Amino acid sequence: PPQAIATDSRATFFSISASSLMSKWMGEGERLVRALFGVSRAKAPSVIFIDEVDSLLGQRREGEHDSTIRIKNEILIQMDGVAGAAANEQMLFVGATNRPQELDDAARRRLQKRLLIPLPDEEARRDMLQRGLRGISNSLTDAELHELLGLTDGYSGSDMAALCREAAMCPCRDPGFESAMFAGIGAGEVRPVTRADFDDALSQVRASVGPKDLEAFEAWNRQYGSFQNKQAKAQALAARATA
């Protein structure tokens, strides 16, 4: 995640949303954008992170509000480094989106490294389950944990977090828990989370990314992904080696 990039590089981290830059006053949004990049240059090395970057740098359409276009243009100008190439040497602009198809072509050109983050594999989901149950009493065996990893194939990181939260709340829904809580039940007296709780949670928390979404992401990555050519070359070399 961008926070990890900033921590590892000991950089100043700026997390920005669309609401941080929008204003009802004429020209105020552009000034906020210039101030953001100006402060990030002064605090370099720095990382500017915009989540759902398509909300700010989406495709320019006919009939779009003029203030939105001006802010978009100012961001593109600042990303281009109008103050000189050296000014942006220690700045990293990171944008995250699950709708890369909506990005404006000018923004796509300026985002030089375009990376598709895949869904977590089995080992990553195991770590997410363990982190989600950290500090929570549970009776899951290794075999049950392995079964859960198979049942959560296709889950995203946020899906896994929601699954753990839902399963952890199941003991609180047991009959008599509310009266026991008012009677002064201790945290250590709450029953552990079981495999049955996860079965209930799985029926409510489903995978949020469908096969069609994955196909669209893969198609976009094949066309615009930064490392797609390297992957294709590696696959071709491997095919030749086995032929």
C-alpha atoms as one frame of an Amber mdcrd trajectory, in Angstrom:
protein
   0.000   0.000   0.000   1.081   3.652  -0.430   1.516   4.028   3.341   4.108
   1.251   3.220   5.921   3.032   0.360   6.052   6.242   2.382   7.211   4.431
   5.529   9.931   2.418   3.806  11.252   5.477   2.000  10.771   7.721   5.067
   8.719  10.107   2.953   5.951  12.541   3.864   2.582  10.987   3.054  -0.358
  12.970   1.654  -3.695  11.170   1.356  -6.104  13.214  -0.766  -9.732  12.731
  -1.776 -11.851  14.610  -4.283 -13.638  16.499  -1.498 -10.284  17.889  -0.302
  -9.778  19.751  -3.572 -13.303  20.819  -4.539 -14.589  24.276  -3.645 -17.586
  26.415  -4.530 -15.343  29.445  -5.031 -13.989  30.292  -8.476 -10.338  29.241
  -8.775 -10.088  27.908  -5.219  -9.817  24.278  -6.342  -6.859  25.020  -8.619
  -5.121  26.925  -5.804  -5.596  23.938  -3.509  -4.013  21.656  -6.126  -1.033
  23.998  -6.513  -0.690  24.245  -2.739  -0.748  20.446  -2.423   2.056  19.960
  -4.925   3.949  22.942  -3.517   3.889  21.561   0.017   4.814  18.087  -1.210
   7.848  19.564  -2.997   8.848  21.431   0.159   8.450  18.250   2.232  10.237
  16.014  -0.310  10.711  13.125  -0.396   6.949  12.817  -0.420   4.121  10.585
  -1.613   0.775  11.932  -2.849  -1.918   9.254  -2.749  -5.388   9.675  -4.256
  -7.841   6.837  -3.729 -10.506   6.403  -6.416  -8.366   8.585  -8.662 -10.912
   8.260 -11.491 -13.173  10.648  -9.550 -10.610  13.418 -10.164  -8.922  12.277
 -13.364 -11.799  10.665 -15.212 -12.405  11.144 -18.909 -13.258  14.679 -19.957
 -16.760  14.712 -21.379 -18.893  17.292 -23.131 -21.131  19.078 -20.668 -18.835
  18.453 -17.688 -18.804  21.232 -15.094 -16.169  23.875 -15.799 -14.702  23.832
 -12.271 -14.129  20.083 -12.476 -12.301  20.459 -15.784 -10.094  23.236 -14.386
  -9.088  21.150 -11.370  -8.409  18.167 -13.613  -6.242  20.276 -15.907  -4.316
  21.740 -12.974  -3.540  18.281 -11.605  -2.315  17.171 -15.020  -0.112  20.268
 -15.305   1.358  19.728 -11.850   1.967  16.048 -12.585   3.862  17.105 -15.688
   6.259  19.108 -13.539   5.877  22.668 -14.835   8.397  23.834 -12.222  11.106
  21.753 -13.897  12.054  18.068 -13.952  14.191  18.354 -10.805  11.239  19.620
  -8.746   9.417  16.295  -8.992  12.423  13.984  -8.628  11.609  13.147  -5.001
   7.834  13.124  -5.401   5.748  10.039  -6.027   2.159  10.353  -7.237   0.088
   7.216  -6.567  -3.502   6.719  -7.662  -5.729   3.723  -6.921  -8.938   2.838
  -8.740 -11.081  -0.158  -9.575 -12.325   1.578 -12.715  -9.138   2.135 -14.757
 -11.194   2.282 -17.957 -12.611   5.616 -16.757  -9.217   7.355 -16.579  -8.570
  10.209 -18.981  -5.981   9.374 -21.631  -3.835  12.345 -20.574  -3.807  11.098
 -16.979  -3.000   7.574 -18.144   0.067   8.856 -20.005   1.323  10.659 -16.913
   0.829   7.601 -14.687   3.904   5.897 -16.078   3.701   2.684 -14.023   0.283
   1.082 -14.393   0.020  -1.983 -12.180  -2.828  -4.460 -11.876  -3.034  -5.699
  -8.286  -4.463  -9.243  -8.442  -6.773 -10.836  -5.924  -4.956 -12.363  -2.931
  -3.734 -15.914  -3.394  -4.159 -18.700  -0.838  -1.103 -17.731   1.198  -2.220
 -14.093   1.336  -5.748 -15.097   2.390  -4.264 -17.265   5.154  -2.366 -14.262
   6.478  -5.522 -12.109   6.245  -7.532 -14.656   8.225  -4.864 -14.849  10.896
  -4.665 -11.084  11.128  -8.450 -10.770  11.208  -8.648 -13.223  14.124  -5.722
 -11.725  16.022  -6.751 -11.150  19.611 -10.042 -13.048  19.074 -10.514 -16.441
  20.701 -11.269 -19.117  18.102 -11.362 -22.908  17.842 -10.355 -23.260  14.186
  -8.137 -26.234  13.405  -5.568 -26.286  10.610  -7.904 -28.464   8.526 -10.810
 -26.039   8.987  -8.546 -23.109   8.140  -7.477 -24.863   4.947 -11.129 -25.455
   4.002 -11.882 -21.765   4.541  -9.029 -20.822   2.226 -10.633 -22.882  -0.526
 -14.080 -21.404   0.113 -12.735 -17.845  -0.053 -11.098 -18.244  -3.463 -11.877
 -15.045  -5.395 -12.293 -12.889  -2.288 -10.562  -9.508  -2.192  -8.713  -8.088
   0.788 -11.734  -6.051   1.887 -13.959  -9.130   1.502 -11.661 -11.096   3.820
 -11.706  -8.294   6.399 -15.515  -8.145   6.267 -15.712 -11.944   6.590 -13.570
 -11.926   9.736 -15.610  -9.109  11.267 -18.874 -10.895  10.539 -17.625 -14.185
  12.011 -16.273 -12.400  15.100 -19.722 -10.898  15.746 -21.493 -14.254  15.713
 -20.872 -15.071  19.417 -22.474 -11.727  20.297 -25.678 -12.835  18.554 -26.117
 -15.958  20.663 -29.359 -16.148  22.697 -28.786 -14.787  26.184 -25.625 -12.876
  25.309 -27.245  -9.472  25.852 -28.506 -10.360  29.313 -25.125 -11.895  30.188
 -23.395  -8.711  29.046 -25.544  -6.586  31.339 -24.809  -9.049  34.132 -21.104
  -8.236  33.772 -19.727 -10.969  31.530 -15.971 -10.712  31.009 -14.215 -10.719
  27.652 -12.643 -14.075  28.475 -16.071 -15.637  29.009 -17.265 -15.036  25.445
 -17.261 -18.288  23.503 -14.589 -18.690  20.816 -15.334 -18.211  17.118 -16.016
 -21.548  15.434 -16.118 -22.920  11.907 -19.935 -22.716  12.060 -19.622 -18.964
  12.611 -17.548 -18.696   9.454 -20.139 -20.733   7.552 -22.780 -18.206   8.630
 -20.472 -15.339   7.660 -19.764 -16.888   4.256 -23.484 -16.931   3.500 -23.623
 -13.156   4.054 -20.226 -11.913   2.847 -19.768 -12.887  -0.777 -16.953 -12.117
  -3.216 -17.367  -8.567  -4.497 -15.330  -9.048  -7.700 -17.011 -11.098 -10.415
 -15.529 -12.972 -13.394 -16.588 -10.221 -15.808 -14.808  -7.627 -13.677 -11.642
  -9.721 -13.704 -11.853 -10.126 -17.477 -12.180  -6.350 -17.903  -9.175  -5.737
 -15.645  -7.101  -8.300 -17.534  -8.072  -6.766 -20.884  -7.080  -3.299 -19.663
  -3.816  -4.661 -18.277  -2.984  -6.354 -21.580  -3.437  -3.046 -23.378  -1.997
  -0.562 -20.884  -0.243  -2.550 -18.124   3.393  -1.605 -17.527   4.751  -5.133
 -17.220   2.429  -6.971 -19.589   5.043  -7.087 -22.362   7.628  -8.595 -20.034
   5.156 -11.233 -18.881   4.233 -12.085 -22.466   7.905 -12.407 -23.423   8.606
 -14.617 -20.415   5.664 -16.873 -21.314   6.833 -17.070 -24.936  10.375 -18.000
 -23.863   9.036 -20.644 -21.498   6.875 -22.085 -24.292   9.880 -22.247 -26.619
  11.993 -23.931 -23.949   9.423 -26.677 -23.437   8.735 -27.157 -27.156
